Coordinates of C-alpha atoms in Angstrom, one line a residue:
X5 CA -12.5 -47.3 -5.3
X6 CA -9.4 -44.8 -5.9
X7 CA -9.7 -45.4 -10.2
X8 CA -13.5 -44.6 -9.4
X9 CA -13.0 -41.3 -8.0
X10 CA -10.1 -40.2 -10.7
X11 CA -12.7 -40.8 -13.0
X12 CA -15.5 -38.8 -11.1
X13 CA -13.1 -36.0 -10.7
X14 CA -11.6 -36.4 -14.9
X15 CA -15.7 -36.4 -15.9
X16 CA -15.7 -33.4 -13.7
X17 CA -13.1 -31.5 -15.6
X18 CA -14.7 -33.1 -19.2
X19 CA -18.0 -31.8 -18.7
X20 CA -17.1 -28.5 -17.7
X21 CA -14.3 -28.1 -20.3
X22 CA -17.2 -29.3 -23.1
X23 CA -20.1 -27.4 -22.7
X24 CA -18.9 -24.2 -21.5
X25 CA -20.2 -24.6 -17.9
X26 CA -20.8 -21.5 -15.7
X27 CA -18.1 -21.0 -12.9
X28 CA -21.3 -21.4 -10.0
X29 CA -22.0 -25.0 -11.9
X30 CA -17.8 -25.9 -12.2
X31 CA -17.5 -24.1 -8.8
X32 CA -20.4 -26.9 -7.2
X33 CA -18.7 -29.9 -9.0
X34 CA -15.5 -28.6 -7.5
X35 CA -16.6 -28.4 -4.0
X36 CA -18.1 -31.5 -3.9
X37 CA -14.8 -33.2 -5.2
X38 CA -13.1 -30.7 -2.9
X39 CA -11.0 -29.2 -5.7
X40 CA -10.6 -25.5 -7.2
X41 CA -11.9 -22.3 -6.0
X42 CA -14.6 -20.7 -7.3
X43 CA -14.1 -18.2 -10.5
X44 CA -14.4 -14.3 -9.3
X45 CA -16.1 -11.9 -11.8
X46 CA -13.4 -10.7 -13.1
X47 CA -11.6 -14.0 -14.0
X48 CA -15.5 -14.9 -15.7
X49 CA -15.2 -11.3 -17.5
X50 CA -11.6 -12.3 -18.9
X51 CA -13.4 -15.1 -20.7
X52 CA -17.0 -13.5 -21.6
X53 CA -15.8 -11.7 -24.8
X54 CA -18.5 -12.7 -27.1
X55 CA -20.4 -10.2 -29.3
X56 CA -23.6 -10.7 -30.5
X57 CA -25.4 -9.7 -33.7
X58 CA -27.0 -6.9 -32.2
X59 CA -23.8 -5.2 -30.3
X60 CA -24.2 -6.4 -27.0
X61 CA -21.2 -7.3 -25.7
X62 CA -19.0 -4.5 -28.0
X63 CA -16.5 -3.0 -25.7
X64 CA -15.9 1.1 -25.7
X65 CA -13.5 1.9 -28.3
X66 CA -13.5 3.5 -31.7
X67 CA -11.4 3.1 -34.9
X68 CA -11.4 4.4 -38.8
X69 CA -10.4 2.1 -42.0
X70 CA -7.7 4.3 -42.5
X71 CA -6.2 3.4 -38.9
X72 CA -6.9 0.0 -39.6
X73 CA -5.2 -0.2 -42.8
X74 CA -2.1 0.5 -41.2
X75 CA -2.5 -2.1 -38.3
X76 CA -3.4 -4.8 -40.9
X77 CA -0.4 -4.2 -43.0
X78 CA 1.6 -4.9 -39.6
X79 CA -0.3 -7.9 -38.4
X80 CA -2.5 -9.3 -41.2
X81 CA -1.4 -8.8 -44.6
X82 CA 1.3 -11.5 -44.5
X83 CA -1.6 -14.0 -44.7
X84 CA -4.2 -12.4 -46.3
X85 CA -2.5 -9.8 -48.3
X86 CA -2.3 -6.2 -48.6
X87 CA -5.9 -5.5 -50.0
X88 CA -7.7 -8.7 -48.1
X89 CA -7.5 -11.0 -51.2
X90 CA -5.7 -13.7 -49.3
X91 CA -2.3 -15.5 -49.8
X92 CA -1.3 -19.1 -50.6
X93 CA -4.4 -20.8 -48.7
X94 CA -5.0 -18.2 -46.3
X95 CA -8.5 -17.1 -46.8
X96 CA -9.8 -14.0 -49.1
X97 CA -11.8 -11.6 -47.2
X98 CA -12.4 -9.1 -49.4
X99 CA -14.8 -9.4 -52.9
X100 CA -17.0 -12.0 -54.1
X101 CA -19.9 -9.9 -54.0
X102 CA -22.3 -11.4 -56.0
X103 CA -20.9 -15.3 -56.4
X104 CA -23.1 -17.2 -54.2
X105 CA -24.7 -18.9 -56.7
X106 CA -21.5 -19.7 -58.9
X107 CA -19.8 -23.1 -59.2
X108 CA -17.3 -21.6 -56.9
X109 CA -18.8 -18.7 -54.7
X110 CA -16.4 -16.7 -53.0
X111 CA -17.5 -16.6 -49.2
X112 CA -15.6 -13.5 -47.7
X113 CA -17.0 -11.1 -45.1
X114 CA -18.7 -9.1 -47.8
X115 CA -20.1 -11.3 -50.1
X116 CA -21.4 -13.9 -47.1
X117 CA -21.3 -12.9 -43.6
X118 CA -24.1 -12.1 -42.1
X119 CA -23.6 -9.7 -39.8
X120 CA -20.0 -7.3 -38.7
X121 CA -19.9 -8.6 -35.4
X122 CA -18.7 -11.7 -36.6
X123 CA -15.9 -9.4 -37.7
X124 CA -15.4 -8.0 -34.4
X125 CA -15.9 -11.0 -32.5
X126 CA -13.2 -13.4 -34.0
X127 CA -10.4 -10.7 -34.6
X128 CA -10.5 -10.1 -30.7
X129 CA -11.0 -13.5 -30.0
X130 CA -8.4 -15.4 -32.1
X131 CA -6.3 -12.8 -34.3
X132 CA -3.6 -12.2 -35.1
X133 CA -2.7 -15.4 -35.8
X134 CA -0.2 -17.1 -33.5
X135 CA -0.6 -13.5 -31.0
X136 CA -3.9 -13.6 -30.5
X137 CA -5.9 -11.4 -28.0
X138 CA -2.5 -8.8 -28.3
X139 CA -4.5 -6.1 -30.5
X140 CA -6.2 -3.7 -28.2
X141 CA -10.2 -2.7 -28.6
X142 CA -9.5 0.1 -30.5
X143 CA -7.0 -2.0 -32.9
X144 CA -10.1 -4.3 -33.4
X145 CA -12.8 -1.5 -34.4
X146 CA -9.9 0.2 -36.6
X147 CA -9.3 -3.7 -38.2
X148 CA -12.9 -4.0 -38.3
X149 CA -13.7 -0.9 -40.3
X150 CA -10.7 -1.5 -42.4
X151 CA -12.4 -4.6 -43.3
X152 CA -15.6 -3.4 -43.8
X153 CA -14.6 -0.7 -46.2
X154 CA -12.4 -3.3 -48.4
X155 CA -15.5 -4.8 -48.9
X156 CA -17.1 -2.0 -49.5
X157 CA -19.5 -2.0 -46.6
X158 CA -18.0 1.3 -45.4
X159 CA -17.8 3.7 -48.2
X160 CA -15.9 6.9 -46.4
X161 CA -12.2 5.2 -45.1
X162 CA -12.5 8.2 -42.3
X163 CA -16.0 6.7 -40.9
X164 CA -15.2 6.3 -37.2
X165 CA -16.7 2.8 -36.2
X166 CA -17.7 2.8 -32.4
X167 CA -19.5 1.0 -29.5
X168 CA -22.5 3.2 -30.6
X169 CA -22.9 2.7 -34.3
X170 CA -21.7 -0.3 -34.8
X171 CA -25.3 -1.8 -34.9
X172 CA -26.3 0.1 -37.8
X173 CA -23.8 -1.2 -40.1
X174 CA -26.2 -3.5 -42.5
X175 CA -24.2 -6.4 -44.3
X176 CA -24.8 -7.2 -47.9
X177 CA -25.9 -10.7 -47.4
X178 CA -27.8 -10.1 -44.0
X179 CA -31.2 -11.4 -45.8
X180 CA -29.8 -14.4 -47.2
X181 CA -29.8 -16.1 -43.5
X182 CA -33.0 -17.2 -41.7
X183 CA -33.8 -19.5 -39.0
X184 CA -33.6 -23.3 -38.9
X185 CA -37.6 -24.0 -39.8
X186 CA -37.2 -27.8 -40.6
X187 CA -39.0 -28.4 -37.2
X188 CA -42.3 -27.1 -39.2
X189 CA -41.5 -27.1 -42.6
X190 CA -40.0 -30.8 -42.7
X191 CA -42.6 -31.9 -40.0
X192 CA -44.2 -34.0 -42.8
X193 CA -41.5 -36.1 -43.2
X194 CA -41.4 -37.6 -39.4
X195 CA -44.7 -39.1 -39.1
X196 CA -43.5 -42.6 -39.3
X197 CA -43.0 -44.0 -36.0
X198 CA -39.4 -45.3 -35.9
X199 CA -39.3 -49.2 -35.3
X200 CA -38.0 -50.4 -32.1
X201 CA -38.9 -54.0 -32.2
X202 CA -38.8 -56.9 -34.8
X203 CA -37.6 -54.6 -37.2
X204 CA -36.5 -55.1 -40.6
X205 CA -33.4 -57.1 -41.0
X206 CA -32.3 -57.1 -44.5
X207 CA -31.2 -54.2 -46.1
X208 CA -31.0 -53.9 -50.1
X209 CA -29.0 -51.3 -51.8
X210 CA -31.2 -50.4 -54.3
X211 CA -29.3 -47.7 -56.2
X212 CA -25.6 -45.8 -55.8
X213 CA -24.3 -42.1 -56.1
X214 CA -23.3 -42.9 -59.8
X215 CA -26.5 -44.5 -60.7
X216 CA -28.4 -41.6 -59.1
X217 CA -26.2 -39.1 -60.8
X218 CA -25.2 -36.8 -58.0
X219 CA -22.0 -36.6 -57.8
X220 CA -20.9 -33.1 -60.1
X221 CA -19.0 -33.7 -63.3
X222 CA -15.5 -32.3 -63.7
X223 CA -16.9 -29.0 -65.6
X224 CA -18.8 -28.5 -62.0
X225 CA -17.2 -30.0 -59.7
X226 CA -14.8 -28.4 -57.4
X227 CA -11.1 -27.9 -57.9
X228 CA -8.7 -29.8 -55.5
X229 CA -5.0 -29.3 -56.0

């Protein structure tokens, strides 16, 4: 009986953690199991820091690329380089515009990311590496402005990026993304009914990847160190 109860408790925590259940749902599980206390609105607000592409979730604040450059050099350049060009195997953050159709596309903030909010959200949530969430909201605005300036999305380094004008920023590859339409575009492939009884038992390999030539040759394949 004790083992069953422990499994039930462990399962409740695992489900809440894995699916990010709200405080109320996790709270109900806690009440039923006699564990914990409901999270307060302030505690939930501390975790609810996501920023949507339309700007919802942005905190009050402001910053310029000029201010962001000094912060970047202090907190980010060790990994990403003084000009966001990347160091060693740390990500390149600037450049790569027009490279997405190349054999080796360079997916940076300017060449690939569809929304500037991702820059703000990621910096605020996870940067700087090893000291996440140590920056003020003004610092994050300034760093975002600096990275957008390095990618020539913001031309004027003294342009003040803030909560009110953030959603006016248009990224170069914003039009390169679209909603997943497989449910309609590939519906024709889904007509066959899945075999659920007396199905075929033998499987015969009719071709291999080498025969089908789906593996890129050495001229176009990715380079591996």
